[in-house]
CSV table of C-alpha atoms in Angstrom, one decimal:
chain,number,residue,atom,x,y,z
A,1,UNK,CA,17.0,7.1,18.9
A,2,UNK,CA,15.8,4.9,21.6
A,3,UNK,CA,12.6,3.9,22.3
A,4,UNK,CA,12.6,5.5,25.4
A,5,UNK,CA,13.7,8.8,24.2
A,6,UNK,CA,16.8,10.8,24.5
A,7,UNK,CA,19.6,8.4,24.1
A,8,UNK,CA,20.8,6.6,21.2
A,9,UNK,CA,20.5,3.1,20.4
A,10,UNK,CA,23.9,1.0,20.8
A,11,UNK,CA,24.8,-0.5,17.5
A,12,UNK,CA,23.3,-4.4,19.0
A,13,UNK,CA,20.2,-3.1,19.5
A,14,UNK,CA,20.2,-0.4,16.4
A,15,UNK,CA,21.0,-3.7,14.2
A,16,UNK,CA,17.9,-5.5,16.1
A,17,UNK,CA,15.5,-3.1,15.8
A,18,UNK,CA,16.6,-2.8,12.1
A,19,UNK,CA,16.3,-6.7,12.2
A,20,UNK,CA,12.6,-6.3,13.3
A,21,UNK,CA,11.7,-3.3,11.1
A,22,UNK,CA,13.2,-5.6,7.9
A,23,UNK,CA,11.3,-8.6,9.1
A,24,UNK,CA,7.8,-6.9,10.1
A,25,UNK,CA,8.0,-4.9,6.5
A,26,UNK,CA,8.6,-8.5,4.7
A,27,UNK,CA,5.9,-10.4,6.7
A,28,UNK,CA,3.1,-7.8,7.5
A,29,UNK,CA,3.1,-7.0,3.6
A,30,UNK,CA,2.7,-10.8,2.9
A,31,UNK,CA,-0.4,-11.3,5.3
A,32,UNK,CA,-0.4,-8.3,8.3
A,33,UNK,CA,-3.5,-10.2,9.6
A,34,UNK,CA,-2.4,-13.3,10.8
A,35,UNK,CA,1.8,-12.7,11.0
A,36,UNK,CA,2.6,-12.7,14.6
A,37,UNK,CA,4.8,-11.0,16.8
A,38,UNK,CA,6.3,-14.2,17.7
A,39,UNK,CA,6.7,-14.7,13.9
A,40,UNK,CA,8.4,-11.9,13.4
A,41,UNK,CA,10.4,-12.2,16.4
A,42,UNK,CA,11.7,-15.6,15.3
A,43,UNK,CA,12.1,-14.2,11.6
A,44,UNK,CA,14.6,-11.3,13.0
A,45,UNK,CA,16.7,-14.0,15.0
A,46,UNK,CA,15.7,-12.1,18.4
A,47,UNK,CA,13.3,-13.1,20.9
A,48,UNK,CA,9.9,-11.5,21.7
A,49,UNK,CA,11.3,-9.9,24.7
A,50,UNK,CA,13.5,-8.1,22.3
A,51,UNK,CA,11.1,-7.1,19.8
A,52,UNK,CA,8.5,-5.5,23.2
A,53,UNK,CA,11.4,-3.4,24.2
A,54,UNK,CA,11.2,-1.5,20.7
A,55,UNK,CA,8.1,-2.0,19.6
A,56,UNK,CA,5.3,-2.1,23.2
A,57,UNK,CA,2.7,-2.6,20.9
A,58,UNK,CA,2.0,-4.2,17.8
A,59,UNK,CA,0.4,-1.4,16.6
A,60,UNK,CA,3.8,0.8,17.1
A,61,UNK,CA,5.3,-1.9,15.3
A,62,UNK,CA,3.3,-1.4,12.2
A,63,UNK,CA,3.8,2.4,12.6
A,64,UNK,CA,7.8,1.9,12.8
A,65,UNK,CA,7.5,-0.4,9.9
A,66,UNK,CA,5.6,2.2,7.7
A,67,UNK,CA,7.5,5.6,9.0
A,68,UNK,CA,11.3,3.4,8.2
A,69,UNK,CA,10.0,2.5,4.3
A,70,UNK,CA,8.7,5.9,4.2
A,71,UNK,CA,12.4,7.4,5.4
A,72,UNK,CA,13.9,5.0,3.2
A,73,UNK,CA,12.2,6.3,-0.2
A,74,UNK,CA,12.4,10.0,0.7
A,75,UNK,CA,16.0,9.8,1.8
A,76,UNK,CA,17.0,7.9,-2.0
A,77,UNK,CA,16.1,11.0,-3.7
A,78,UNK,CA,19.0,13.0,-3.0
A,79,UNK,CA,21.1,9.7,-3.1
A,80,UNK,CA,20.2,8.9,-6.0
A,81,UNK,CA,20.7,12.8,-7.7
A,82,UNK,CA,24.4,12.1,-6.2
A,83,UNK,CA,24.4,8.7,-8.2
A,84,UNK,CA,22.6,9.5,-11.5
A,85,UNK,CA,21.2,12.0,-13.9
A,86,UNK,CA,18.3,14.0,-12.9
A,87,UNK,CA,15.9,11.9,-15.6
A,88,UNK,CA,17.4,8.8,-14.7
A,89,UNK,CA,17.4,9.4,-10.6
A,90,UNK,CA,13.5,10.4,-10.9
A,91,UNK,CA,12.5,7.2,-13.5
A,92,UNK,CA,14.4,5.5,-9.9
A,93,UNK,CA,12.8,7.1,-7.2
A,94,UNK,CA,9.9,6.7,-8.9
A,95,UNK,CA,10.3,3.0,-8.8
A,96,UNK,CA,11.2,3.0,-5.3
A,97,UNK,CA,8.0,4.7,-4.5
A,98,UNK,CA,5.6,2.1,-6.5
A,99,UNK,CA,7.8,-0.8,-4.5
A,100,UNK,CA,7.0,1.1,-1.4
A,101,UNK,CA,3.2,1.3,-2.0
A,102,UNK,CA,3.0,-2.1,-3.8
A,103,UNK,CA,4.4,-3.0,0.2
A,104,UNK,CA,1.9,-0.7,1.9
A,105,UNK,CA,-1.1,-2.1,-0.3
A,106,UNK,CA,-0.2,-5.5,1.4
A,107,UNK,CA,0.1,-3.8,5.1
A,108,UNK,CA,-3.4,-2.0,4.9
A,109,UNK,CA,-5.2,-3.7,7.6
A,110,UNK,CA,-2.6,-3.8,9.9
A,111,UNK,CA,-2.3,0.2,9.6
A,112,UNK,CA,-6.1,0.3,10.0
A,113,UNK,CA,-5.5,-1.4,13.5
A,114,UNK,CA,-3.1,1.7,13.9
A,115,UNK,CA,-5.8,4.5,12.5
A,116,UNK,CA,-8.2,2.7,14.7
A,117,UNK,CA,-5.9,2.6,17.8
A,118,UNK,CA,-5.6,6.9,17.6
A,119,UNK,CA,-2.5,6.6,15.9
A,120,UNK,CA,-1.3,8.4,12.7
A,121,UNK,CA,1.2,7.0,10.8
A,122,UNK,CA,0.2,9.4,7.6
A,123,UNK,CA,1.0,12.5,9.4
A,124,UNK,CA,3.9,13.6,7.5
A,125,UNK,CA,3.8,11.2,4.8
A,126,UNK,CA,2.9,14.1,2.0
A,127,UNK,CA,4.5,16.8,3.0
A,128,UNK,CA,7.8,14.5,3.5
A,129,UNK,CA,6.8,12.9,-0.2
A,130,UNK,CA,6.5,16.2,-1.7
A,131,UNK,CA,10.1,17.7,-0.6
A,132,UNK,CA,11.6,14.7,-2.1
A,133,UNK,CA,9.7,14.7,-5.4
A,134,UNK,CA,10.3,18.7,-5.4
A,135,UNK,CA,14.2,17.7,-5.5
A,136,UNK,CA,14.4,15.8,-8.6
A,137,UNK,CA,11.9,18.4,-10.1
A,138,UNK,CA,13.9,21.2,-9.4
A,139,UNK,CA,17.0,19.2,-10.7
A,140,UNK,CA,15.4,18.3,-13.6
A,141,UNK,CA,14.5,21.6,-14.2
A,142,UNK,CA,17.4,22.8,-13.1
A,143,UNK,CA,19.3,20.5,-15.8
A,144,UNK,CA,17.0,21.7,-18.2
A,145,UNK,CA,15.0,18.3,-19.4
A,146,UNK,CA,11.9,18.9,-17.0
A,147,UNK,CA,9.5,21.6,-17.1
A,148,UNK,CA,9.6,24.6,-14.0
A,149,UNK,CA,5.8,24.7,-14.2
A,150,UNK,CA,5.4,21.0,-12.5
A,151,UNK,CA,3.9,20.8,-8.9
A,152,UNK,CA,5.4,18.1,-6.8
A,153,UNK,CA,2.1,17.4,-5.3
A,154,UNK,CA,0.4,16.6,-8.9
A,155,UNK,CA,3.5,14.4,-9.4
A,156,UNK,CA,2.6,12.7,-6.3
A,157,UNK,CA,-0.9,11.9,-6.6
A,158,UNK,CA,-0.2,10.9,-10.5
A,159,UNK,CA,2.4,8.9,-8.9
A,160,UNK,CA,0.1,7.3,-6.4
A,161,UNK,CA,-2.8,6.6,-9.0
A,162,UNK,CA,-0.1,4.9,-11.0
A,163,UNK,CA,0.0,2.9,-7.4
A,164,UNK,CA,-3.5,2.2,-7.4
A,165,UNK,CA,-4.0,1.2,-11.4
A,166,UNK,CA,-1.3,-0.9,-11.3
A,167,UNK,CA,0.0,-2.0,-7.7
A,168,UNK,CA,0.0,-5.5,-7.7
A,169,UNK,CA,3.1,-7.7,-8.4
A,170,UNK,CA,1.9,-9.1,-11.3
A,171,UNK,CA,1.2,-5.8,-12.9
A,172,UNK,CA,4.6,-4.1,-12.1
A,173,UNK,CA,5.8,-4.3,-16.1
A,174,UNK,CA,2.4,-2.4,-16.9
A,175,UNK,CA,3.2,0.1,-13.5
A,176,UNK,CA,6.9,0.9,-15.3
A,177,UNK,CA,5.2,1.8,-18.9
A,178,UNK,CA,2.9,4.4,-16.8
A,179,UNK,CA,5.6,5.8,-15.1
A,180,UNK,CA,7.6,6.5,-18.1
A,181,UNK,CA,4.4,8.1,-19.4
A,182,UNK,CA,4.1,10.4,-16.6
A,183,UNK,CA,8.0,10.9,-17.2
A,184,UNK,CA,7.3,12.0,-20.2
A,185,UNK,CA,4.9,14.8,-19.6
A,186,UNK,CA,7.0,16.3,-17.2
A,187,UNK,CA,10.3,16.5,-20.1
A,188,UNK,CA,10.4,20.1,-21.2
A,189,UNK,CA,9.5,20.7,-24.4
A,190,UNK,CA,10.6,23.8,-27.1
């Protein structure tokens, strides 16, 4: 949809805003203190005027940013049940989910600014996190290699502490051993 409500975006400025979203996600995890709008701007291949007419504020641009990567992961999860196995789509969504906080780890202070501008870009984030992770448990258990007595929102904060153990780049081979771990648990077992 548009910025300014009702209509939808035409395909130019759908790809530009998904130009900006692409290049704010890349930069602001790299350093969201000192990237610029400008930066991003020119990073996108359209000009500032461009990037104000989607984004007023550079705090709407770092909620945009965060809410698009947070679409993104939820919506693989049926994708990828269409695509793979129940164990093998959740090993993958799982993967996608430790990229995506690995990403928002990087982005923390500029979604502070947000926090601390009244804005909340959290405000679905669980409940949208738990429907997806509930959809690979259910076909799991469904399939008959994960346990029915698994809560989606345990799987999410064991998830998330994987996250927080293990988050940074150079710890991502240790991250993938934990989530296999966790993978484990949730197999069912005779």
């Amino acid at each position: 949809m548009a910025a300014t409500g009702d209509r939808p975006l035409r395909a130019d400025a759908r790809r530009n805003r998904d130009l900006l979203l692409a290049s704010a996600m890349r930069l602001l995890s790299e350093d969201s203190l000192t990237t610029t709008l400008d930066a991003i701007a020119k990073d996108a291949g359209v000009g500032i005027g461009t990037l104000y007419r989607h984004f007023p504020t550079r705090e709407a641009l770092v909620e945009a940013v965060y809410r698009n990567e947070l679409t993104a992961v939820c919506d693989a999860a049926p994708a990828l049940l269409d695509e793979l196995a129940p164990l093998e789509a959740t090993r993958a969504w799982m993967d996608r989910y430790i990229d995506f906080m690995i990403a928002k780890y990087g982005m923390a202070d500029a979604l502070r600014a947000v926090i601390a501008s009244g804005g909340n870009p959290y405000a679905r984030s669980r409940d949208l996190l738990g429907s997806a992770i509930k959809l690979l448990l259910d076909a799991g258990a469904a399939d008959g290699v994960f346990r029915k007595d698994v809560d989606a929102d345990d799987v999410l904060i064991s998830i998330s502490g994987v996250a927080l153990a293990a988050g940074e780049p150079s710890m991502r081979e240790q991250a993938g051993r934990l989530l296999d771990l966790l993978l484990d648990g949730l197999r069912y077992q005779r």
